[in-house]
Amino acid sequence: MDSFKKHKKILLWTLLVNILLVATHLGEFWPFSIFPMFSQAGKEWSRGVVEQVEDSTRADLWDTKPISEIEDRILPLKDYGIHEIDFANFITKTKVWNEKRLNGMRSTFQIDQHPGEMWLATRVRGYMDERDSVVIEAIPMFLFTADTTIKNPHLFPEP
Amino acid sequence: MMRILQNLFQFDEPDSVGTKIQLRAFEFFAVTYTLIYTWEWAFYIPRLSDVVLPLGLANYIDISVFFTNGISIYNAVLISLFTLIPLLFKRVRWLYAIAFVLFHLQHVARFSQGEIPHSANLVAFSLMGLGLAALFFKGMKNELSFAFGFTLFFFGLGYTSAAISKLVATGVTWVDGYHLWLWMGEKSIDILSLQGEFQYNWLQELAFNSRFLATLILSFGLITELLGFTIWFKKLRPYIVIMLIGMHVGIDLTMNIFFKTFSIQLIIMGFFWNRYINAIPGVEGLNEHPLVKKILLY
């Protein structure tokens, strides 16, 4: 039974380190975690998709629309080696869209390697409406073309 | 406390072939998945340019150095050496402890973009357990049985703390089927973004049509997670493991997230494979087979 004393000691010390690290690092110090995924239920959520654009002069380009309207124009990110969760986080968690962050997005997602394409980075928002139905809407953010990045004028009005 | 320790660390027949195979299977699994994650991340990290969310040690060091000069590749080479040498040669096993720290750095470099995934957590706990075992115990038998029990402890703690997080953040109303509808919508967007198309499956359609069914699905998940700590007890272990695997299949069907690594590890660790193997006639002879003893066993 003597050997279990050592087991107990190591286990309790590791547990203490675990508690101290997660308590001081917002619940995460990998692999220590309080495993908070999906803990906040019923909240509005945000994700991201990329819409393929054929005509950038389209009248409704910058309008917020139901996801069903753009479903058949979504770029399959797996074909471009882009990690969809990284993309969603990039677009939903960035608070200040300065030039550095926009260029970071271009390089992380290798947008410049596809010069013939026009990609509309789109935030997708989901929530329950007053009739208890799930509403999912697409909010265009940035249009990436071969050499320019154009911000949605409704969200980022020129000063 | 002593009862929990015995349940976690004591094997019925510690020197039998069955126990040796199960413990080495656990070790081979831990190293294999450490290497799979390490190399997958190594080739993705050079694409990153900016730290969106620093995690773990990235709060204290500039982890963006991993983004350039092939640092993530060199780190992967070191992790490979520091895990394969102790696994295959069964010596300098303290290298596992260094491999764990390097694995942590590889993880926080890869996941500096805002996502906090947990799929590799138990692989990391296994590696940490192997490292601690090598530092504090002598002999493969003692080391492996400690690492195995250590990982089981964090398996149970992880699932139960996940349930407590839900109860603290939302309360018992967490199980309301409406919440599942919202999450199914959310995950459908991730699949749409990944594949360019998405169709709800039969279970998702059923859950959308019945708030009661959706509530039942979430209730089963919450109760199963809450009971996760019972994996610490041998008598209950196979039952909770079956429930946990069932929960993961349910999560896959409803939210399109499959915890493959967790499920494989649960299968390796959650059943008494040592007893089943020992029941095979003549299996004890493997203990004397030179090649098997040298590579597979100890």
Short mmCIF file of C-alpha atoms in Angstrom, two decimals:
data_model
loop_
_atom_site.label_atom_id
_atom_site.label_comp_id
_atom_site.label_asym_id
_atom_site.label_seq_id
_atom_site.Cartn_x
_atom_site.Cartn_y
_atom_site.Cartn_z
CA MET A 1 0.00 0.00 0.00
CA ASP A 2 3.07 2.24 0.43
CA SER A 3 3.27 2.79 -3.30
CA PHE A 4 -0.24 4.27 -3.37
CA LYS A 5 1.00 7.08 -1.14
CA LYS A 6 3.16 8.21 -4.02
CA HIS A 7 0.27 7.80 -6.49
CA LYS A 8 -1.93 9.88 -4.22
CA LYS A 9 0.68 12.58 -3.79
CA ILE A 10 1.31 12.98 -7.53
CA LEU A 11 -2.40 12.92 -8.32
CA LEU A 12 -3.22 15.57 -5.72
CA TRP A 13 -0.31 17.83 -6.75
CA THR A 14 -1.36 17.58 -10.40
CA LEU A 15 -4.93 18.34 -9.40
CA LEU A 16 -3.77 21.39 -7.44
CA VAL A 17 -1.74 22.66 -10.42
CA ASN A 18 -4.79 22.00 -12.61
CA ILE A 19 -7.07 24.04 -10.34
CA LEU A 20 -4.59 26.91 -10.03
CA LEU A 21 -3.96 27.13 -13.77
CA VAL A 22 -7.58 26.96 -14.90
CA ALA A 23 -8.61 29.42 -12.17
CA THR A 24 -6.07 31.98 -13.38
CA HIS A 25 -6.43 31.40 -17.15
CA LEU A 26 -10.17 31.65 -17.82
CA GLY A 27 -10.70 27.90 -17.47
CA GLU A 28 -8.10 26.82 -20.07
CA PHE A 29 -4.45 25.88 -19.74
CA TRP A 30 -4.20 22.99 -22.15
CA PRO A 31 -4.65 20.15 -21.45
CA PHE A 32 -6.10 21.39 -18.16
CA SER A 33 -9.61 22.66 -18.76
CA ILE A 34 -12.99 23.03 -17.16
CA PHE A 35 -14.37 21.80 -20.50
CA PRO A 36 -16.84 24.66 -20.98
CA MET A 37 -17.88 23.82 -24.57
CA PHE A 38 -21.60 24.24 -25.14
CA SER A 39 -22.07 25.29 -21.51
CA GLN A 40 -23.93 28.51 -22.37
CA ALA A 41 -27.16 27.35 -23.93
CA GLY A 42 -29.66 29.44 -25.88
CA LYS A 43 -27.23 32.22 -26.78
CA GLU A 44 -27.04 33.83 -30.19
CA TRP A 45 -24.07 32.43 -32.15
CA SER A 46 -21.81 33.61 -34.95
CA ARG A 47 -19.93 31.55 -37.55
CA GLY A 48 -18.43 32.28 -40.95
CA VAL A 49 -18.74 31.23 -44.59
CA VAL A 50 -17.17 32.41 -47.82
CA GLU A 51 -19.51 33.27 -50.66
CA GLN A 52 -18.26 32.99 -54.23
CA VAL A 53 -19.06 36.20 -56.12
CA GLU A 54 -19.52 36.35 -59.89
CA ASP A 55 -20.67 39.96 -60.14
CA SER A 56 -19.36 42.41 -57.57
CA THR A 57 -21.70 45.15 -58.76
CA ARG A 58 -24.79 43.16 -57.73
CA ALA A 59 -27.30 45.45 -55.95
CA ASP A 60 -27.83 43.20 -52.93
CA LEU A 61 -24.13 42.33 -52.49
CA TRP A 62 -23.78 44.01 -49.09
CA ASP A 63 -27.29 43.26 -47.78
CA THR A 64 -27.89 40.94 -44.83
CA LYS A 65 -29.92 37.97 -46.09
CA PRO A 66 -31.28 34.58 -44.96
CA ILE A 67 -28.68 31.81 -45.30
CA SER A 68 -30.99 30.00 -47.76
CA GLU A 69 -30.38 32.78 -50.31
CA ILE A 70 -26.64 32.14 -50.52
CA GLU A 71 -26.48 28.37 -49.78
CA ASP A 72 -25.75 27.43 -53.39
CA ARG A 73 -22.85 29.91 -53.64
CA ILE A 74 -20.80 28.80 -50.61
CA LEU A 75 -17.12 28.10 -51.20
CA PRO A 76 -16.14 24.61 -49.94
CA LEU A 77 -13.14 25.59 -47.80
CA LYS A 78 -11.79 22.03 -47.70
CA ASP A 79 -10.99 22.30 -51.41
CA TYR A 80 -8.72 25.23 -50.61
CA GLY A 81 -7.04 23.78 -47.51
CA ILE A 82 -8.67 26.41 -45.32
CA HIS A 83 -9.68 25.33 -41.83
CA GLU A 84 -13.36 26.30 -41.48
CA ILE A 85 -13.29 26.78 -37.69
CA ASP A 86 -10.21 29.02 -37.91
CA PHE A 87 -11.99 31.06 -40.56
CA ALA A 88 -15.14 31.32 -38.42
CA ASN A 89 -13.13 32.38 -35.39
CA PHE A 90 -11.10 34.88 -37.36
CA ILE A 91 -14.19 36.59 -38.66
CA THR A 92 -16.27 36.45 -35.47
CA LYS A 93 -13.67 37.11 -32.78
CA THR A 94 -11.78 39.97 -34.37
CA LYS A 95 -12.85 43.21 -32.70
CA VAL A 96 -10.83 45.78 -34.62
CA TRP A 97 -10.44 45.25 -38.36
CA ASN A 98 -7.23 47.17 -39.04
CA GLU A 99 -4.96 46.71 -42.05
CA LYS A 100 -2.72 44.24 -40.20
CA ARG A 101 -5.64 41.98 -39.36
CA LEU A 102 -7.06 42.13 -42.90
CA ASN A 103 -3.65 41.29 -44.37
CA GLY A 104 -3.31 38.51 -41.78
CA MET A 105 -6.60 37.10 -43.05
CA ARG A 106 -5.42 37.27 -46.66
CA SER A 107 -2.20 35.41 -45.86
CA THR A 108 -3.58 32.83 -43.41
CA PHE A 109 -6.27 31.86 -45.86
CA GLN A 110 -3.95 32.20 -48.88
CA ILE A 111 -6.39 34.41 -50.73
CA ASP A 112 -3.65 35.77 -52.99
CA GLN A 113 -3.02 32.28 -54.40
CA HIS A 114 -6.39 32.38 -56.17
CA PRO A 115 -6.17 35.62 -58.19
CA GLY A 116 -9.08 34.84 -60.52
CA GLU A 117 -11.59 34.58 -57.68
CA MET A 118 -13.77 37.03 -55.78
CA TRP A 119 -14.57 35.84 -52.27
CA LEU A 120 -17.06 37.46 -49.92
CA ALA A 121 -16.12 36.74 -46.30
CA THR A 122 -19.48 36.50 -44.56
CA ARG A 123 -20.43 36.32 -40.91
CA VAL A 124 -23.40 34.05 -40.17
CA ARG A 125 -25.57 34.79 -37.17
CA GLY A 126 -28.09 32.42 -35.57
CA TYR A 127 -30.74 33.08 -32.94
CA MET A 128 -34.23 32.06 -31.80
CA ASP A 129 -36.99 34.46 -32.81
CA GLU A 130 -40.16 35.21 -30.82
CA ARG A 131 -41.92 32.24 -32.50
CA ASP A 132 -39.22 29.85 -31.19
CA SER A 133 -37.79 29.25 -34.65
CA VAL A 134 -34.08 29.22 -35.45
CA VAL A 135 -33.21 32.19 -37.65
CA ILE A 136 -29.91 32.06 -39.56
CA GLU A 137 -28.77 35.13 -41.47
CA ALA A 138 -25.68 35.97 -43.52
CA ILE A 139 -23.92 39.30 -43.05
CA PRO A 140 -21.35 40.15 -45.76
CA MET A 141 -18.15 41.63 -44.27
CA PHE A 142 -15.31 41.86 -46.84
CA LEU A 143 -14.93 41.27 -50.55
CA PHE A 144 -11.50 39.89 -51.43
CA THR A 145 -10.48 40.34 -55.04
CA ALA A 146 -7.12 39.73 -56.71
CA ASP A 147 -5.56 42.90 -55.42
CA THR A 148 -8.06 44.63 -53.15
CA THR A 149 -10.05 44.14 -49.98
CA ILE A 150 -13.36 46.01 -49.90
CA LYS A 151 -15.21 46.47 -46.62
CA ASN A 152 -19.01 46.35 -46.37
CA PRO A 153 -19.97 50.06 -46.53
CA HIS A 154 -23.03 49.43 -44.31
CA LEU A 155 -20.82 48.10 -41.50
CA PHE A 156 -17.69 50.19 -42.06
CA PRO A 157 -18.86 53.62 -43.28
CA GLU A 158 -16.13 55.87 -44.69
CA PRO A 159 -15.25 58.64 -42.21
CA MET B 1 -9.69 7.88 -1.23
CA MET B 2 -7.82 4.56 -0.91
CA ARG B 3 -10.71 2.84 -2.71
CA ILE B 4 -10.44 5.23 -5.65
CA LEU B 5 -6.66 4.76 -5.79
CA GLN B 6 -7.01 0.96 -5.82
CA ASN B 7 -9.65 1.15 -8.52
CA LEU B 8 -7.50 3.41 -10.65
CA PHE B 9 -4.05 1.90 -10.25
CA GLN B 10 -4.38 -1.74 -9.18
CA PHE B 11 -4.59 -4.43 -11.84
CA ASP B 12 -5.85 -7.93 -10.99
CA GLU B 13 -2.95 -9.78 -12.58
CA PRO B 14 -0.22 -7.20 -13.11
CA ASP B 15 2.33 -9.64 -14.58
CA SER B 16 -0.04 -11.43 -16.94
CA VAL B 17 0.17 -11.13 -20.73
CA GLY B 18 -3.31 -9.60 -20.84
CA THR B 19 -2.39 -6.72 -18.53
CA LYS B 20 0.89 -6.10 -20.33
CA ILE B 21 -0.88 -5.99 -23.71
CA GLN B 22 -3.56 -3.59 -22.45
CA LEU B 23 -1.02 -1.25 -20.84
CA ARG B 24 1.26 -1.26 -23.87
CA ALA B 25 -1.77 -0.72 -26.16
CA PHE B 26 -2.52 2.38 -24.07
CA GLU B 27 1.09 3.57 -24.49
CA PHE B 28 1.18 2.85 -28.24
CA PHE B 29 -2.12 4.69 -28.64
CA ALA B 30 -0.83 7.73 -26.70
CA VAL B 31 2.34 7.98 -28.81
CA THR B 32 0.58 7.30 -32.12
CA TYR B 33 -1.99 10.03 -31.57
CA THR B 34 0.60 12.43 -30.18
CA LEU B 35 2.48 12.02 -33.46
CA ILE B 36 -0.65 12.29 -35.64
CA TYR B 37 -1.65 15.59 -33.99
CA THR B 38 1.92 16.88 -33.84
CA TRP B 39 2.56 16.45 -37.56
CA GLU B 40 -0.90 17.60 -38.62
CA TRP B 41 -0.36 20.83 -36.70
CA ALA B 42 3.30 21.13 -37.82
CA PHE B 43 2.31 21.56 -41.47
CA TYR B 44 -0.55 23.98 -40.72
CA ILE B 45 1.29 26.31 -38.29
CA PRO B 46 3.53 27.96 -40.97
CA ARG B 47 0.35 29.34 -42.59
CA LEU B 48 -0.47 31.39 -39.52
CA SER B 49 0.54 35.00 -39.23
CA ASP B 50 -1.15 36.48 -36.21
CA VAL B 51 -2.01 35.33 -32.69
CA VAL B 52 -5.76 35.87 -32.24
CA LEU B 53 -6.07 34.12 -28.86
CA PRO B 54 -3.02 33.13 -26.76
CA LEU B 55 -3.54 29.90 -24.80
CA GLY B 56 -1.44 28.24 -22.08
CA LEU B 57 2.26 29.17 -22.27
CA ALA B 58 1.48 31.44 -25.24
CA ASN B 59 0.31 33.91 -22.61
CA TYR B 60 3.94 34.25 -21.51
CA ILE B 61 6.05 33.68 -24.61
CA ASP B 62 5.72 34.96 -28.15
CA ILE B 63 4.33 31.82 -29.78
CA SER B 64 4.35 33.47 -33.22
CA VAL B 65 8.03 32.37 -33.50
CA PHE B 66 6.57 28.95 -34.34
CA PHE B 67 4.98 30.43 -37.48
CA THR B 68 8.32 30.94 -39.29
CA ASN B 69 11.66 29.24 -40.04
CA GLY B 70 10.14 25.76 -39.84
CA ILE B 71 10.15 25.82 -36.01
CA SER B 72 6.95 23.76 -35.89
CA ILE B 73 8.60 21.09 -38.09
CA TYR B 74 11.74 20.97 -35.90
CA ASN B 75 9.51 20.74 -32.84
CA ALA B 76 7.62 17.85 -34.44
CA VAL B 77 10.92 16.05 -35.10
CA LEU B 78 11.90 16.45 -31.43
CA ILE B 79 8.49 15.25 -30.21
CA SER B 80 8.78 12.23 -32.51
CA LEU B 81 12.21 11.31 -31.16
CA PHE B 82 11.23 11.94 -27.54
CA THR B 83 8.22 9.64 -27.79
CA LEU B 84 9.42 6.89 -30.14
CA ILE B 85 12.68 6.24 -28.25
CA PRO B 86 11.00 5.54 -24.89
CA LEU B 87 8.16 3.65 -26.59
CA LEU B 88 10.27 1.30 -28.68
CA PHE B 89 13.48 1.02 -26.64
CA LYS B 90 11.79 1.24 -23.22
CA ARG B 91 14.58 3.41 -21.84
CA VAL B 92 15.17 7.14 -21.12
CA ARG B 93 11.46 7.27 -20.52
CA TRP B 94 11.69 10.68 -18.84
CA LEU B 95 11.85 12.00 -22.42
CA TYR B 96 8.06 11.68 -22.35
CA ALA B 97 7.97 14.60 -19.89
CA ILE B 98 9.91 16.83 -22.30
CA ALA B 99 7.77 15.61 -25.20
CA PHE B 100 4.69 16.67 -23.24
CA VAL B 101 5.97 20.26 -22.83
CA LEU B 102 6.87 20.45 -26.54
CA PHE B 103 3.45 19.01 -27.43
CA HIS B 104 1.85 21.76 -25.35
CA LEU B 105 3.82 24.40 -27.32
CA GLN B 106 2.79 22.80 -30.62
CA HIS B 107 -0.85 22.90 -29.52
CA VAL B 108 -0.86 26.52 -28.38
CA ALA B 109 0.90 27.55 -31.61
CA ARG B 110 -1.66 25.74 -33.75
CA PHE B 111 -4.66 26.91 -31.74
CA SER B 112 -3.74 30.56 -31.44
CA GLN B 113 -6.52 31.47 -33.86
CA GLY B 114 -9.48 31.55 -31.46
CA GLU B 115 -10.64 27.94 -31.51
CA ILE B 116 -10.18 25.95 -28.28
CA PRO B 117 -10.63 22.31 -29.26
CA HIS B 118 -10.48 19.53 -26.66
CA SER B 119 -10.08 16.50 -28.93
CA ALA B 120 -6.40 16.00 -28.04
CA ASN B 121 -6.73 16.67 -24.31
CA LEU B 122 -6.74 13.06 -23.15
CA VAL B 123 -3.83 12.17 -25.43
CA ALA B 124 -1.92 14.98 -23.70
CA PHE B 125 -2.94 13.69 -20.26
CA SER B 126 -1.69 10.24 -21.28
CA LEU B 127 1.65 11.73 -22.31
CA MET B 128 1.81 13.75 -19.10
CA GLY B 129 1.03 10.56 -17.11
CA LEU B 130 3.78 8.65 -18.92
CA GLY B 131 6.24 11.49 -18.23
CA LEU B 132 5.33 11.75 -14.53
CA ALA B 133 5.46 7.97 -14.20
CA ALA B 134 8.99 7.87 -15.62
CA LEU B 135 10.10 10.63 -13.24
CA PHE B 136 8.61 9.12 -10.07
CA PHE B 137 8.35 5.34 -10.58
CA LYS B 138 10.77 2.59 -11.48
CA GLY B 139 10.00 -0.28 -13.88
CA MET B 140 7.56 -0.55 -16.77
CA LYS B 141 4.91 -2.31 -14.68
CA ASN B 142 4.69 0.51 -12.14
CA GLU B 143 5.09 3.28 -14.70
CA LEU B 144 2.41 2.05 -17.07
CA SER B 145 -0.14 1.24 -14.39
CA PHE B 146 0.34 4.74 -12.93
CA ALA B 147 0.00 6.46 -16.33
CA PHE B 148 -3.11 4.40 -17.11
CA GLY B 149 -4.83 5.24 -13.80
CA PHE B 150 -3.73 8.88 -14.02
CA THR B 151 -5.37 9.21 -17.45
CA LEU B 152 -8.54 7.48 -16.24
CA PHE B 153 -8.71 9.97 -13.37
CA PHE B 154 -8.62 12.93 -15.77
CA PHE B 155 -11.11 11.21 -18.09
CA GLY B 156 -13.64 11.09 -15.25
CA LEU B 157 -12.81 14.55 -14.00
CA GLY B 158 -13.09 16.04 -17.49
CA TYR B 159 -16.53 14.67 -18.28
CA THR B 160 -17.98 15.54 -14.88
CA SER B 161 -16.52 19.04 -14.93
CA ALA B 162 -18.01 19.53 -18.41
CA ALA B 163 -21.45 18.73 -16.95
CA ILE B 164 -20.86 21.02 -13.97
CA SER B 165 -19.81 23.83 -16.35
CA LYS B 166 -23.17 23.46 -18.10
CA LEU B 167 -25.12 23.48 -14.85
CA VAL B 168 -23.24 26.52 -13.57
CA ALA B 169 -23.42 28.50 -16.84
CA THR B 170 -27.05 27.67 -17.75
CA GLY B 171 -28.67 25.57 -15.01
CA VAL B 172 -30.98 22.57 -15.40
CA THR B 173 -32.76 24.30 -18.29
CA TRP B 174 -29.63 23.48 -20.32
CA VAL B 175 -31.46 20.34 -21.48
CA ASP B 176 -34.26 22.31 -23.17
CA GLY B 177 -34.61 20.98 -26.74
CA TYR B 178 -34.63 24.52 -28.16
CA HIS B 179 -30.94 24.74 -27.30
CA LEU B 180 -30.21 21.67 -29.43
CA TRP B 181 -32.01 23.31 -32.36
CA LEU B 182 -29.73 26.33 -32.08
CA TRP B 183 -26.57 24.18 -31.90
CA MET B 184 -27.67 22.01 -34.83
CA GLY B 185 -28.11 25.22 -36.84
CA GLU B 186 -24.67 26.42 -35.75
CA LYS B 187 -22.87 23.21 -36.66
CA SER B 188 -24.72 23.05 -39.99
CA ILE B 189 -22.97 26.30 -40.91
CA ASP B 190 -19.55 24.81 -40.11
CA ILE B 191 -20.27 21.86 -42.41
CA LEU B 192 -21.68 24.18 -45.10
CA SER B 193 -18.50 26.27 -44.85
CA LEU B 194 -16.28 23.18 -45.03
CA GLN B 195 -18.04 21.28 -47.81
CA GLY B 196 -20.06 23.92 -49.65
CA GLU B 197 -23.25 21.94 -49.01
CA PHE B 198 -25.21 20.51 -46.10
CA GLN B 199 -28.29 18.33 -45.50
CA TYR B 200 -29.80 17.57 -42.08
CA ASN B 201 -29.85 13.81 -41.31
CA TRP B 202 -32.81 11.74 -40.01
CA LEU B 203 -32.05 12.31 -36.32
CA GLN B 204 -31.64 16.06 -36.79
CA GLU B 205 -34.96 16.18 -38.70
CA LEU B 206 -36.66 14.21 -35.90
CA ALA B 207 -35.16 16.46 -33.23
CA PHE B 208 -36.26 19.60 -35.11
CA ASN B 209 -39.80 18.18 -35.27
CA SER B 210 -40.00 17.29 -31.58
CA ARG B 211 -38.83 19.54 -28.81
CA PHE B 212 -39.44 16.62 -26.41
CA LEU B 213 -37.06 14.33 -28.32
CA ALA B 214 -34.47 17.10 -28.51
CA THR B 215 -34.80 17.55 -24.73
CA LEU B 216 -34.37 13.80 -24.19
CA ILE B 217 -31.19 13.78 -26.27
CA LEU B 218 -29.69 16.64 -24.26
CA SER B 219 -30.82 15.07 -20.95
CA PHE B 220 -29.05 11.81 -21.81
CA GLY B 221 -25.89 13.76 -22.64
CA LEU B 222 -25.91 15.79 -19.44
CA ILE B 223 -26.59 12.78 -17.17
CA THR B 224 -23.89 10.73 -18.90
CA GLU B 225 -21.34 13.53 -18.53
CA LEU B 226 -22.29 14.07 -14.90
CA LEU B 227 -21.69 10.37 -14.21
CA GLY B 228 -18.30 10.53 -15.95
CA PHE B 229 -16.44 10.28 -12.65
CA THR B 230 -17.77 6.72 -12.17
CA ILE B 231 -15.11 5.61 -14.66
CA TRP B 232 -12.81 5.70 -11.60
CA PHE B 233 -14.57 2.59 -10.25
CA LYS B 234 -13.84 -0.76 -11.88
CA LYS B 235 -17.32 -2.21 -11.35
CA LEU B 236 -19.01 0.74 -13.09
CA ARG B 237 -16.33 1.46 -15.70
CA PRO B 238 -17.64 -0.63 -18.67
CA TYR B 239 -21.19 0.71 -18.21
CA ILE B 240 -20.23 4.38 -18.12
CA VAL B 241 -17.85 3.85 -21.04
CA ILE B 242 -20.70 2.40 -23.13
CA MET B 243 -22.86 5.40 -22.17
CA LEU B 244 -20.05 7.84 -23.04
CA ILE B 245 -19.46 6.22 -26.44
CA GLY B 246 -23.23 6.34 -27.02
CA MET B 247 -23.17 10.02 -26.13
CA HIS B 248 -20.35 10.66 -28.60
CA VAL B 249 -22.27 8.85 -31.36
CA GLY B 250 -25.29 11.04 -30.46
CA ILE B 251 -23.16 14.20 -30.62
CA ASP B 252 -21.89 13.11 -34.03
CA LEU B 253 -25.40 12.47 -35.37
CA THR B 254 -26.91 15.68 -34.02
CA MET B 255 -24.03 18.16 -34.13
CA ASN B 256 -21.62 16.59 -36.63
CA ILE B 257 -18.74 16.56 -34.14
CA PHE B 258 -17.15 13.14 -33.70
CA PHE B 259 -14.66 12.71 -30.89
CA LYS B 260 -12.84 9.85 -32.60
CA THR B 261 -9.73 9.99 -30.43
CA PHE B 262 -11.75 10.06 -27.19
CA SER B 263 -13.85 7.11 -28.39
CA ILE B 264 -10.87 4.94 -29.37
CA GLN B 265 -9.18 5.70 -26.05
CA LEU B 266 -12.36 4.89 -24.14
CA ILE B 267 -12.50 1.50 -25.89
CA ILE B 268 -8.84 0.74 -25.07
CA MET B 269 -9.08 1.84 -21.43
CA GLY B 270 -12.68 1.26 -20.48
CA PHE B 271 -13.00 -2.50 -20.73
CA PHE B 272 -11.17 -5.35 -19.01
CA TRP B 273 -9.24 -6.46 -22.07
CA ASN B 274 -6.58 -7.94 -19.81
CA ARG B 275 -9.07 -10.47 -18.44
CA TYR B 276 -10.39 -11.36 -21.88
CA ILE B 277 -6.88 -11.80 -23.30
CA ASN B 278 -5.80 -13.91 -20.32
CA ALA B 279 -8.74 -16.23 -20.98
CA ILE B 280 -7.28 -17.18 -24.37
CA PRO B 281 -5.70 -20.65 -24.00
CA GLY B 282 -1.91 -20.62 -24.25
CA VAL B 283 -1.60 -16.84 -24.31
CA GLU B 284 0.79 -16.85 -21.34
CA GLY B 285 3.40 -18.36 -23.63
CA LEU B 286 3.82 -14.89 -25.20
CA ASN B 287 5.51 -13.80 -21.98
CA GLU B 288 8.41 -16.07 -22.92
CA HIS B 289 8.53 -15.30 -26.65
CA PRO B 290 11.76 -13.27 -27.12
CA LEU B 291 10.61 -11.00 -29.94
CA VAL B 292 7.17 -10.29 -28.48
CA LYS B 293 8.71 -9.63 -25.10
CA LYS B 294 11.32 -7.32 -26.58
CA ILE B 295 9.04 -5.16 -28.71
CA LEU B 296 5.44 -5.48 -27.57
CA LEU B 297 5.65 -6.45 -23.91
CA TYR B 298 8.17 -5.76 -21.13
#
